[in-house]
PDB file of C-alpha atoms in Angstrom:
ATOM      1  CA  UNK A  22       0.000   0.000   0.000  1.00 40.00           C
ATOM      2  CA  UNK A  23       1.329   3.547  -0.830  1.00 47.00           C
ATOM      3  CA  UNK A  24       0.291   6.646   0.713  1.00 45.00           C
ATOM      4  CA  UNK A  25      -0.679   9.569  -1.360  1.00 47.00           C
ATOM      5  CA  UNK A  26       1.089  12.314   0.112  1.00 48.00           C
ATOM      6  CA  UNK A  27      -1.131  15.645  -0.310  1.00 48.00           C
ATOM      7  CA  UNK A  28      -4.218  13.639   1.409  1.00 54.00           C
ATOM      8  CA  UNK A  29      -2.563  10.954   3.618  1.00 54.00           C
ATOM      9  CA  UNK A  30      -4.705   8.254   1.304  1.00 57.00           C
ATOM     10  CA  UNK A  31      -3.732   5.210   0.881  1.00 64.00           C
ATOM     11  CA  UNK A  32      -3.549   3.924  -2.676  1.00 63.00           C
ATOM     12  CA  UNK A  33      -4.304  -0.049  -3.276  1.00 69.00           C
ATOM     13  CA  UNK A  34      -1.805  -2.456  -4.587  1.00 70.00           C
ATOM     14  CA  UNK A  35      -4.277  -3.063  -7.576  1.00 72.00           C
ATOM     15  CA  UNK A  36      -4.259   0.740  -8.613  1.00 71.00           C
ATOM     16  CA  UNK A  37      -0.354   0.896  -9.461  1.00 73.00           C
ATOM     17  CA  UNK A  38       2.677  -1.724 -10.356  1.00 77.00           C
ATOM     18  CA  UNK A  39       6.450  -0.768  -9.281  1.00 77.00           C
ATOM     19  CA  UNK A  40      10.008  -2.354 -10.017  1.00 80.00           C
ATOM     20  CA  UNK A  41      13.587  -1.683  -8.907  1.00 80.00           C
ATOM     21  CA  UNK A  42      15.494  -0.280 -11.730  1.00 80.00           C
ATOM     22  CA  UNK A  43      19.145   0.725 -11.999  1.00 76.00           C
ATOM     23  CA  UNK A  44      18.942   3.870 -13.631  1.00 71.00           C
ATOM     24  CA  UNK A  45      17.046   6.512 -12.528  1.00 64.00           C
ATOM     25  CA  UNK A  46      15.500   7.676 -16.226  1.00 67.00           C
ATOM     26  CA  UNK A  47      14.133   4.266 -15.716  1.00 65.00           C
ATOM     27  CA  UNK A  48      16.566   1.848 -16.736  1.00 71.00           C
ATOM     28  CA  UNK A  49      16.572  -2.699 -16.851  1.00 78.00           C
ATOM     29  CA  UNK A  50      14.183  -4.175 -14.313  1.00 81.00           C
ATOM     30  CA  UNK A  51      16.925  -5.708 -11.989  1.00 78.00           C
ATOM     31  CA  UNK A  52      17.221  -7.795  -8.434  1.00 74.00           C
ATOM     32  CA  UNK A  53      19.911  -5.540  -6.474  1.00 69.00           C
ATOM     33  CA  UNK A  54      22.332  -7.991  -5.937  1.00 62.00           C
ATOM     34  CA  UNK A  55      25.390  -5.623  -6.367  1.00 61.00           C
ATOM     35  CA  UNK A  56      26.236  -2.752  -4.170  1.00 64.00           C
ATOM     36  CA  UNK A  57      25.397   0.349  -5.991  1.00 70.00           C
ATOM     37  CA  UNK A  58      21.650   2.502  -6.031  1.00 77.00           C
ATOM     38  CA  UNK A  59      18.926   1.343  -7.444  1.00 76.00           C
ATOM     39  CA  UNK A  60      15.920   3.209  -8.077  1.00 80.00           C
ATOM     40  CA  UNK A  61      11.860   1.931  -7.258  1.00 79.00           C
ATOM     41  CA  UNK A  62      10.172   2.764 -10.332  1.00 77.00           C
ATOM     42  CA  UNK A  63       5.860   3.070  -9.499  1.00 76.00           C
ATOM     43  CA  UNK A  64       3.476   3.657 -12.772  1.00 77.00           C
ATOM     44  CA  UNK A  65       0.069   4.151 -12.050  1.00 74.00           C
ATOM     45  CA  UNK A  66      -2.506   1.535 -13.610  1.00 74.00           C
ATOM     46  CA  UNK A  67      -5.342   3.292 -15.684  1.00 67.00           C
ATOM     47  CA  UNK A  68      -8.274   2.381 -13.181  1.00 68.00           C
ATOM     48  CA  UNK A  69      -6.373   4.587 -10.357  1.00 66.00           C
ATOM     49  CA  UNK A  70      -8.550   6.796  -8.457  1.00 64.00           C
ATOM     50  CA  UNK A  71      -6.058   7.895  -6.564  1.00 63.00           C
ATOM     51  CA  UNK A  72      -3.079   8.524  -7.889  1.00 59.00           C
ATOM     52  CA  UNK A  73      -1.816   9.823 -10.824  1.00 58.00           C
ATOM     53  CA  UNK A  74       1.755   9.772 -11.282  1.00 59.00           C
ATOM     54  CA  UNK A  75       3.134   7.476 -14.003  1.00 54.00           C
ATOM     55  CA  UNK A  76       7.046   7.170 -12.848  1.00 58.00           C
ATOM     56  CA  UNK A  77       7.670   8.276  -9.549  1.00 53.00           C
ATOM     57  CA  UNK A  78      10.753   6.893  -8.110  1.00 64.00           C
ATOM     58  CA  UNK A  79      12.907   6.598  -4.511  1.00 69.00           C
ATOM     59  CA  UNK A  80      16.370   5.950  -4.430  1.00 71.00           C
ATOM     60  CA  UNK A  81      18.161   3.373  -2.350  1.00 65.00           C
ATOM     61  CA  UNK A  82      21.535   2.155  -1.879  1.00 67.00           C
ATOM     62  CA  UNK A  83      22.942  -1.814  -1.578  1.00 63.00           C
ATOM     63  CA  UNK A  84      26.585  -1.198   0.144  1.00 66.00           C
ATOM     64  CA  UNK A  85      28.725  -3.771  -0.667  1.00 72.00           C
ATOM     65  CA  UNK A  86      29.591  -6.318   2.885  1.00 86.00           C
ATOM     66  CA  UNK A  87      33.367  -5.827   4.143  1.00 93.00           C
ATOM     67  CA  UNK A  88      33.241  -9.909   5.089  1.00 95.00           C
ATOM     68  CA  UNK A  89      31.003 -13.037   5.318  1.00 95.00           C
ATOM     69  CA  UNK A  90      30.947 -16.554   7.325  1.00 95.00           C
ATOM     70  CA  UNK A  91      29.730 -19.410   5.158  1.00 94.00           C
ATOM     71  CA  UNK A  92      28.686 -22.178   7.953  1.00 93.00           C
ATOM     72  CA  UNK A  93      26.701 -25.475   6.883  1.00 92.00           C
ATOM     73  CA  UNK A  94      26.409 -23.982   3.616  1.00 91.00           C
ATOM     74  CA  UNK A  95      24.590 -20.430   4.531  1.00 92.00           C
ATOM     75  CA  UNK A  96      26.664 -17.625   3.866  1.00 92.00           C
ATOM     76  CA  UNK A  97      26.294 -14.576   6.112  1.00 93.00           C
ATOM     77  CA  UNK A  98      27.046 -11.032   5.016  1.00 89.00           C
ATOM     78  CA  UNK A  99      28.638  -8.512   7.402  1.00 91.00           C
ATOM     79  CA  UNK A 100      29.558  -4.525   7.571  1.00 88.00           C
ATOM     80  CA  UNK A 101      32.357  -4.935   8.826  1.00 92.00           C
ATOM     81  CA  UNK A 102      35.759  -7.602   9.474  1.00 95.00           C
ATOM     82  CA  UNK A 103      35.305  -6.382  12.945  1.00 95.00           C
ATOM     83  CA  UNK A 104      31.472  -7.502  13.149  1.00 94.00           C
ATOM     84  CA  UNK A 105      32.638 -10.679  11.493  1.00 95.00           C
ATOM     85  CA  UNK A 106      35.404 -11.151  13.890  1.00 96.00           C
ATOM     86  CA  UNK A 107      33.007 -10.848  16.942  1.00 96.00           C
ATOM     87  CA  UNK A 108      30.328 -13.281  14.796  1.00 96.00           C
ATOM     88  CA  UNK A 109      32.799 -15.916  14.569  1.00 96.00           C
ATOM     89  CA  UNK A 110      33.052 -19.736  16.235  1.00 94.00           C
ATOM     90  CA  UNK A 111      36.342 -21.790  16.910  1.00 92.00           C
ATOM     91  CA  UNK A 112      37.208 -23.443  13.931  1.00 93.00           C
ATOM     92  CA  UNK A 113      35.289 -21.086  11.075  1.00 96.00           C
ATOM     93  CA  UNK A 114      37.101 -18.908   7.982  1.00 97.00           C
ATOM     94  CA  UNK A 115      36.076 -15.182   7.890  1.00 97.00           C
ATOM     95  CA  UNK A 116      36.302 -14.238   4.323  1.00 97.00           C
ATOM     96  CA  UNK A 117      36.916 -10.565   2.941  1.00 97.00           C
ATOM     97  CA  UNK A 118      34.535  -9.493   0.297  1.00 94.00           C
ATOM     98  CA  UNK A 119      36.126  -5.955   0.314  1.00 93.00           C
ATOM     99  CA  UNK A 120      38.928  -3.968   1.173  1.00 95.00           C
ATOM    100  CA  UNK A 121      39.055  -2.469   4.273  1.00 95.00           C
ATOM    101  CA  UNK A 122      40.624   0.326   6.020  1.00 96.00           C
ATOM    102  CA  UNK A 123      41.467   0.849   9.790  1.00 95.00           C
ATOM    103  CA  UNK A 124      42.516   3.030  12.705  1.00 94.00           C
ATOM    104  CA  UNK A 125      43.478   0.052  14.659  1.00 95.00           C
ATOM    105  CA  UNK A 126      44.489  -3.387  15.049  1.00 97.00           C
ATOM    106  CA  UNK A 127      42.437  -6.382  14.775  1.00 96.00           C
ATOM    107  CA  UNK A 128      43.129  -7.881  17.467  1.00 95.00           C
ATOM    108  CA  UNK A 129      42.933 -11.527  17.541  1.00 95.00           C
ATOM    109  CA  UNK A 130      41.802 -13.650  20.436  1.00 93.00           C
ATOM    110  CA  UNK A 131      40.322 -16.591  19.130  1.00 92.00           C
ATOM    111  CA  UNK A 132      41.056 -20.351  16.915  1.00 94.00           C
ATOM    112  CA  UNK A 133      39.899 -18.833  13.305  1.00 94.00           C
ATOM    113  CA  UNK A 134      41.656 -18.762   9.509  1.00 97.00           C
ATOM    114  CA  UNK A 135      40.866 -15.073   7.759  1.00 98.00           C
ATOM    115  CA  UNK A 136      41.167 -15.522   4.063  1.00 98.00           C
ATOM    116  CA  UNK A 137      41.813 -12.133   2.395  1.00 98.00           C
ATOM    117  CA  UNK A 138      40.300 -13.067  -1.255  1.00 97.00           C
ATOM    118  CA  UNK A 139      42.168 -11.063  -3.096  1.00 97.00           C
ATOM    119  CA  UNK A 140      41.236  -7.815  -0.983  1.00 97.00           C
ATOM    120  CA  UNK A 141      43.893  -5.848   1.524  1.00 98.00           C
ATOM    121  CA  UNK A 142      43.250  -4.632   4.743  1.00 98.00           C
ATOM    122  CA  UNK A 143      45.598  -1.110   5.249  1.00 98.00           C
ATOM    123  CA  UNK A 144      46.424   0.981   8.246  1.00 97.00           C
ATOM    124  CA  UNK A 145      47.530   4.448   7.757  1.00 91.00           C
ATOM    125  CA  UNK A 146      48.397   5.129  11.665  1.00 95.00           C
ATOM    126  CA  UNK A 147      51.334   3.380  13.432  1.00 96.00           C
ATOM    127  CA  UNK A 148      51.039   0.080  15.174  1.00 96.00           C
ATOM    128  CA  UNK A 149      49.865  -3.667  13.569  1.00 97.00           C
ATOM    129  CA  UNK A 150      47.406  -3.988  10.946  1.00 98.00           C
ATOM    130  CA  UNK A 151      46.786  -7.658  13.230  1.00 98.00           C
ATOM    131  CA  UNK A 152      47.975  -8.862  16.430  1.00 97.00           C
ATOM    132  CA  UNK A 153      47.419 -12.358  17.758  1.00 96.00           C
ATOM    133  CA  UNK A 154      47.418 -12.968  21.341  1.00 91.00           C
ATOM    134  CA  UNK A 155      46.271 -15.362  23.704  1.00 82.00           C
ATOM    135  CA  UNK A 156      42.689 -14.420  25.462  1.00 71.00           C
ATOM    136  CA  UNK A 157      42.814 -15.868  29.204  1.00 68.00           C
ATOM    137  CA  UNK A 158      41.456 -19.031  28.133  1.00 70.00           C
ATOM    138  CA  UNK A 159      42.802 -19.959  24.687  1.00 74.00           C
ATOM    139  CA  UNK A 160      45.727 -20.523  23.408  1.00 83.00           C
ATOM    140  CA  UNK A 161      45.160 -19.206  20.290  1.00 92.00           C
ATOM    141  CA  UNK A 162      45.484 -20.941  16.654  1.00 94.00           C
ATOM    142  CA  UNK A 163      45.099 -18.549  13.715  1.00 96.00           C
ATOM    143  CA  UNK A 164      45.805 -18.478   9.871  1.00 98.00           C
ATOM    144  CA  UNK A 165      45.896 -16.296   7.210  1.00 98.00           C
ATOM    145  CA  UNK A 166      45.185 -17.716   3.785  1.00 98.00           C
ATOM    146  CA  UNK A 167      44.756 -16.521   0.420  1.00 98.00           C
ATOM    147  CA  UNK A 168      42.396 -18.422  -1.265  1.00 97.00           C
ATOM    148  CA  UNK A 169      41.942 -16.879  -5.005  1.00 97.00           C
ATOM    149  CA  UNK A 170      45.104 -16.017  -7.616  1.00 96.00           C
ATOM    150  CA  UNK A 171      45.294 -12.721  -6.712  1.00 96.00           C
ATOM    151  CA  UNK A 172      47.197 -11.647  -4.036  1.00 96.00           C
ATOM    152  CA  UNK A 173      45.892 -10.852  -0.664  1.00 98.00           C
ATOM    153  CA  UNK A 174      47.479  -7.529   1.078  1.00 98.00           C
ATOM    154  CA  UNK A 175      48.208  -6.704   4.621  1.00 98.00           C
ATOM    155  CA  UNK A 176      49.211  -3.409   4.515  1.00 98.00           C
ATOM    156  CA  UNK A 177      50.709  -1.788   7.784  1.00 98.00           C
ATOM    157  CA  UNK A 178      53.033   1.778   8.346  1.00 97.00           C
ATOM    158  CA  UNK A 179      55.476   0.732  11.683  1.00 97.00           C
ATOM    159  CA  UNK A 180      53.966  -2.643  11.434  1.00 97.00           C
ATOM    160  CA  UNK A 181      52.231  -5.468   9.299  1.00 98.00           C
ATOM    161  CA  UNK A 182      51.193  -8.386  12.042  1.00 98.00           C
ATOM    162  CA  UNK A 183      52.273  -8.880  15.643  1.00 97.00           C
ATOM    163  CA  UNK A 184      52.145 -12.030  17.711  1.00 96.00           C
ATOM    164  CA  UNK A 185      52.229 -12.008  21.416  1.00 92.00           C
ATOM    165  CA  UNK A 186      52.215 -14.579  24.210  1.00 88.00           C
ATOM    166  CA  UNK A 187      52.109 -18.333  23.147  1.00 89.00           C
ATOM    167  CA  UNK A 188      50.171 -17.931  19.961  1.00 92.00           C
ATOM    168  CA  UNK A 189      50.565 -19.603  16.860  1.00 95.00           C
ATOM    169  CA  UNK A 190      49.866 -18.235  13.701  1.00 97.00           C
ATOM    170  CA  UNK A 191      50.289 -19.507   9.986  1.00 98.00           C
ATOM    171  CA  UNK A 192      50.531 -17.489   7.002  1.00 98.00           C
ATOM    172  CA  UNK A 193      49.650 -19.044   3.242  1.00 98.00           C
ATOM    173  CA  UNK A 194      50.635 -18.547   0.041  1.00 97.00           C
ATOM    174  CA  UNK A 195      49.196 -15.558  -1.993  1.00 97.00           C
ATOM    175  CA  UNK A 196      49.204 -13.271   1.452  1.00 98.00           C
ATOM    176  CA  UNK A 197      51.726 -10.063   1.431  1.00 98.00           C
ATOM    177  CA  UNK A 198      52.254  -7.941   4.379  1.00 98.00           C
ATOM    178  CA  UNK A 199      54.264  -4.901   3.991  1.00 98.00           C
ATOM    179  CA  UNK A 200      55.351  -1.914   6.342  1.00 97.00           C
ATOM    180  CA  UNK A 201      56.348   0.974   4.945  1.00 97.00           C
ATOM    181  CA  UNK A 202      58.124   3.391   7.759  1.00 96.00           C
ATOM    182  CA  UNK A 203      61.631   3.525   6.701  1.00 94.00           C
ATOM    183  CA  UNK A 204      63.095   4.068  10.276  1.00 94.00           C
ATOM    184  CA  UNK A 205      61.891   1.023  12.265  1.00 94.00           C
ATOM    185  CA  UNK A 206      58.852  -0.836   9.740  1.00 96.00           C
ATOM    186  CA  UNK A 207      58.263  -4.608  10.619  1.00 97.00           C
ATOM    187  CA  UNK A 208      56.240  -6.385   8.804  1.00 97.00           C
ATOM    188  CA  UNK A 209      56.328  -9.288  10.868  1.00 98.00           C
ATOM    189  CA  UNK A 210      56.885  -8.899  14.858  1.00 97.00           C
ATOM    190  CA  UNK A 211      57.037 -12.278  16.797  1.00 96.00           C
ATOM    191  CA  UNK A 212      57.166 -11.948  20.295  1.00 94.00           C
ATOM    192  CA  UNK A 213      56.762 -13.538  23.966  1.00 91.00           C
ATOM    193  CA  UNK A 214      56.721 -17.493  22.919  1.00 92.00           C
ATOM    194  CA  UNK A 215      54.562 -17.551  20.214  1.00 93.00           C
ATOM    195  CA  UNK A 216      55.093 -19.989  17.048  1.00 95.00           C
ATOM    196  CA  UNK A 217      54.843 -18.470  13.248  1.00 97.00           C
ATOM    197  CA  UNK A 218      54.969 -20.607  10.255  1.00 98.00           C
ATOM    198  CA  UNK A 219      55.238 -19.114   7.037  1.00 98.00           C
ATOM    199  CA  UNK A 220      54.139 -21.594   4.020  1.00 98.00           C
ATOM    200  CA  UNK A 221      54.816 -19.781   0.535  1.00 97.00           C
ATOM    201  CA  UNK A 222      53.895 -15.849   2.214  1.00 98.00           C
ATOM    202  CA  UNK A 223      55.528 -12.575   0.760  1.00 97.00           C
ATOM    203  CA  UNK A 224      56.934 -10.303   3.715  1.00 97.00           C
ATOM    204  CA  UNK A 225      58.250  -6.984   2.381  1.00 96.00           C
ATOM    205  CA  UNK A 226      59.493  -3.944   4.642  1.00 95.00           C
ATOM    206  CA  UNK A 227      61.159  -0.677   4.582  1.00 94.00           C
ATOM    207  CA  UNK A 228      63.031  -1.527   7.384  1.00 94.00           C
ATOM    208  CA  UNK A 229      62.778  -5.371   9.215  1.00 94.00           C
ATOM    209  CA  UNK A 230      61.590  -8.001   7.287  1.00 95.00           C
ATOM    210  CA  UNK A 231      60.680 -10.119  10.291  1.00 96.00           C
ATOM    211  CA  UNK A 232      61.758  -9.226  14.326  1.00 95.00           C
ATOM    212  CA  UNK A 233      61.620 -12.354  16.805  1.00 95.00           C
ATOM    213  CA  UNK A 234      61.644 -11.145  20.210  1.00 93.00           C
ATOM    214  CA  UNK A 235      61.659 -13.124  23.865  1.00 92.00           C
ATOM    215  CA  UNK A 236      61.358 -17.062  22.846  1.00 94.00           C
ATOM    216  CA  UNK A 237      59.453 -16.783  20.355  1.00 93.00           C
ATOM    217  CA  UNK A 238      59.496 -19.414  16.809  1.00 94.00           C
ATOM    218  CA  UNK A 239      59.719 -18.785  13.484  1.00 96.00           C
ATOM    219  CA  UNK A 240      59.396 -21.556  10.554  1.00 97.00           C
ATOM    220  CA  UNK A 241      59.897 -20.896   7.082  1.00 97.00           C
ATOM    221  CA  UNK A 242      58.820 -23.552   4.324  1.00 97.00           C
ATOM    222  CA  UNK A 243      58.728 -21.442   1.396  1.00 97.00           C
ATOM    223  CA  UNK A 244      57.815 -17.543   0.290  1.00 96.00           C
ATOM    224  CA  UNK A 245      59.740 -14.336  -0.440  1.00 95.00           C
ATOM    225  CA  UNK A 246      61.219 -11.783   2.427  1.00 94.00           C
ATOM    226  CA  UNK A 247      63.259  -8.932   1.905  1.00 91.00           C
ATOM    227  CA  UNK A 248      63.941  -5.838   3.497  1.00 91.00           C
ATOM    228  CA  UNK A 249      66.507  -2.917   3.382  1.00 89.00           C
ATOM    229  CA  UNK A 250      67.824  -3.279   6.703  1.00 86.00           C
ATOM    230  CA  UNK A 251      67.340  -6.754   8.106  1.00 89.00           C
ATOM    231  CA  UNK A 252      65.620  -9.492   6.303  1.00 90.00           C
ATOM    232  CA  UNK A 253      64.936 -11.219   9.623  1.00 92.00           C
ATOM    233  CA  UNK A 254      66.406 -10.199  13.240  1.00 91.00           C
ATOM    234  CA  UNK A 255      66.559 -13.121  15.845  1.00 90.00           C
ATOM    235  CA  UNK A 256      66.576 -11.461  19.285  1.00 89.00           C
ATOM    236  CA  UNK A 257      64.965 -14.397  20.739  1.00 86.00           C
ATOM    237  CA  UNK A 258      66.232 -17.659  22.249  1.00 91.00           C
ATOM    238  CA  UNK A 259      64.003 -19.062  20.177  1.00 91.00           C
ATOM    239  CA  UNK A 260      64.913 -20.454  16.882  1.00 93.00           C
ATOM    240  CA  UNK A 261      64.159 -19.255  13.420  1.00 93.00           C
ATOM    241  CA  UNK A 262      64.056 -22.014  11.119  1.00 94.00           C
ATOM    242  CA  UNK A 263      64.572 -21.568   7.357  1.00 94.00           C
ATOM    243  CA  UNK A 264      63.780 -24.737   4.758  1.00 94.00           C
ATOM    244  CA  UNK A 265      63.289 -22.985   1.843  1.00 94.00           C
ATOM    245  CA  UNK A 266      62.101 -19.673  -0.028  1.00 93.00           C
ATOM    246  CA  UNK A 267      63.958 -16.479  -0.477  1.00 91.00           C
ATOM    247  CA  UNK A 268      65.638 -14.575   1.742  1.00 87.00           C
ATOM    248  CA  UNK A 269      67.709 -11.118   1.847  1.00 77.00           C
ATOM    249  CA  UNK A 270      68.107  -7.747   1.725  1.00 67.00           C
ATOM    250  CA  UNK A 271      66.619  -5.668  -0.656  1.00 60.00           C
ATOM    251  CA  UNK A 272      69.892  -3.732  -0.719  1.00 60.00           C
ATOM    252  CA  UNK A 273      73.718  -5.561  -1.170  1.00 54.00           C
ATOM    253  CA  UNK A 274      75.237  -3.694   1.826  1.00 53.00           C
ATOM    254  CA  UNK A 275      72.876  -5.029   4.346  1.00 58.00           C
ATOM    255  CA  UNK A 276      72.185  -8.375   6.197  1.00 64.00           C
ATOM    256  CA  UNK A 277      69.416 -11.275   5.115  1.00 66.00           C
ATOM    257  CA  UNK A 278      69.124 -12.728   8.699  1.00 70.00           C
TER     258      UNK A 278
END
């Protein structure tokens, strides 16, 4: 039922037809499954009494979801990778649909795998894009996979990700993280006693490649890392184990590990 403005009457559903278009001028009849403004097109039927207009339209907008959780088959759409962070269980893969843009970390406190798709997640101010730390009851578990040909981006200034306390975190193939502040940028910062694999990753920095700090691990399987500076810095008595990939400085005075 619509409302005819001037008179507050309402107007029957038999007296006009509508449809969502994607032009305003009136454009293809269209189900908004894309994010961009549609348009609701109403044309009055010839037995209206009541109203008279032939193509009066609103506008509307679809925004496009920043992540989604596909569980038992339903996928579920959400505004935000914070939102979906909260949303998720032990065990389930947030998935960007977008790229996103923050003024602080993600922090991680939870057993889940993120899967950029393709997208990157950026942050302009200092500090990690990520961190993964322990909550007070789990030991936390947490990957970051890539799981379409192009490359997911994790896009930091002083830092990329951060581990703390005993977690363990493992980064696929097709994932970059970069920092770009020339004076101390990390793109990866292990610290405390947590354990980072890297399987097939692409670290680049403008300073420290990766920085392993108290007893923490790192593992390297395969994947690219270079850095001006310091490819990788082991000030832990951990150990930082490399069986394969590239490793070095981006410049031929300066040290690979």
């Amino acid at each position: 039922i619509m409302t005819k403005a001037s008179g507050g009457v309402e107007i029957p559903a038999s007296e006009y037809t509508y449809k969502i278009v994607d032009a305003q001028t009136g454009g293809t009849e269209v189900i908004p499954t894309y994010a961009g403004t549609y348009y609701i097109q109403v044309t009055a039927n010839a037995n209206s009494t009541n109203y008279t207009g032939t193509n009066t339209k609103k506008t509307f907008e679809v925004k496009a979801a920043a992540a989604s959780i596909t569980d038992n088959g339903t996928t579920t759409y959400y505004s935000s990778l914070s939102a979906a962070y909260t949303a998720a269980t032990a065990g389930q893969t947030v998935k960007l649909e977008a790229d996103e843009s923050r003024n602080s970390a993600l922090t991680i406190t939870k057993n889940f795998t993120l899967d950029l798709n393709g997208h990157k997640i950026t942050r302009s101010s200092n500090g990690p894009v990520i961190q993964v730390a322990n909550s007070s009851t789990t030991e936390v578990e947490f990957a970051i996979i890539n799981s379409v040909s192009t490359a997911g981006t994790i896009s930091g200034t002083t830092r990329g990700v951060n581990t703390l306390n005993d977690a363990k975190l493992t980064i696929g193939s097709g994932v970059t993280i970069k920092a770009s502040d020339t004076s101390d940028g990390r793109a990866l910062q292990v610290q405390g006693s947590s354990d980072v694999t890297i399987n097939g990753a692409t670290l680049e920095s403008a300073t420290y490649g990766i920085v392993a700090i108290g007893s923490s691990n790192v593992t390297i399987t395969s994947g690219t890392l270079t850095a001006p500076s310091i490819a990788i810095q082991n000030s832990s008595t951990g150990t930082v184990t490399v069986a394969g990939g590239s490793i070095g400085s981006s410049t031929n005075s300066n040290t690979g590990i």
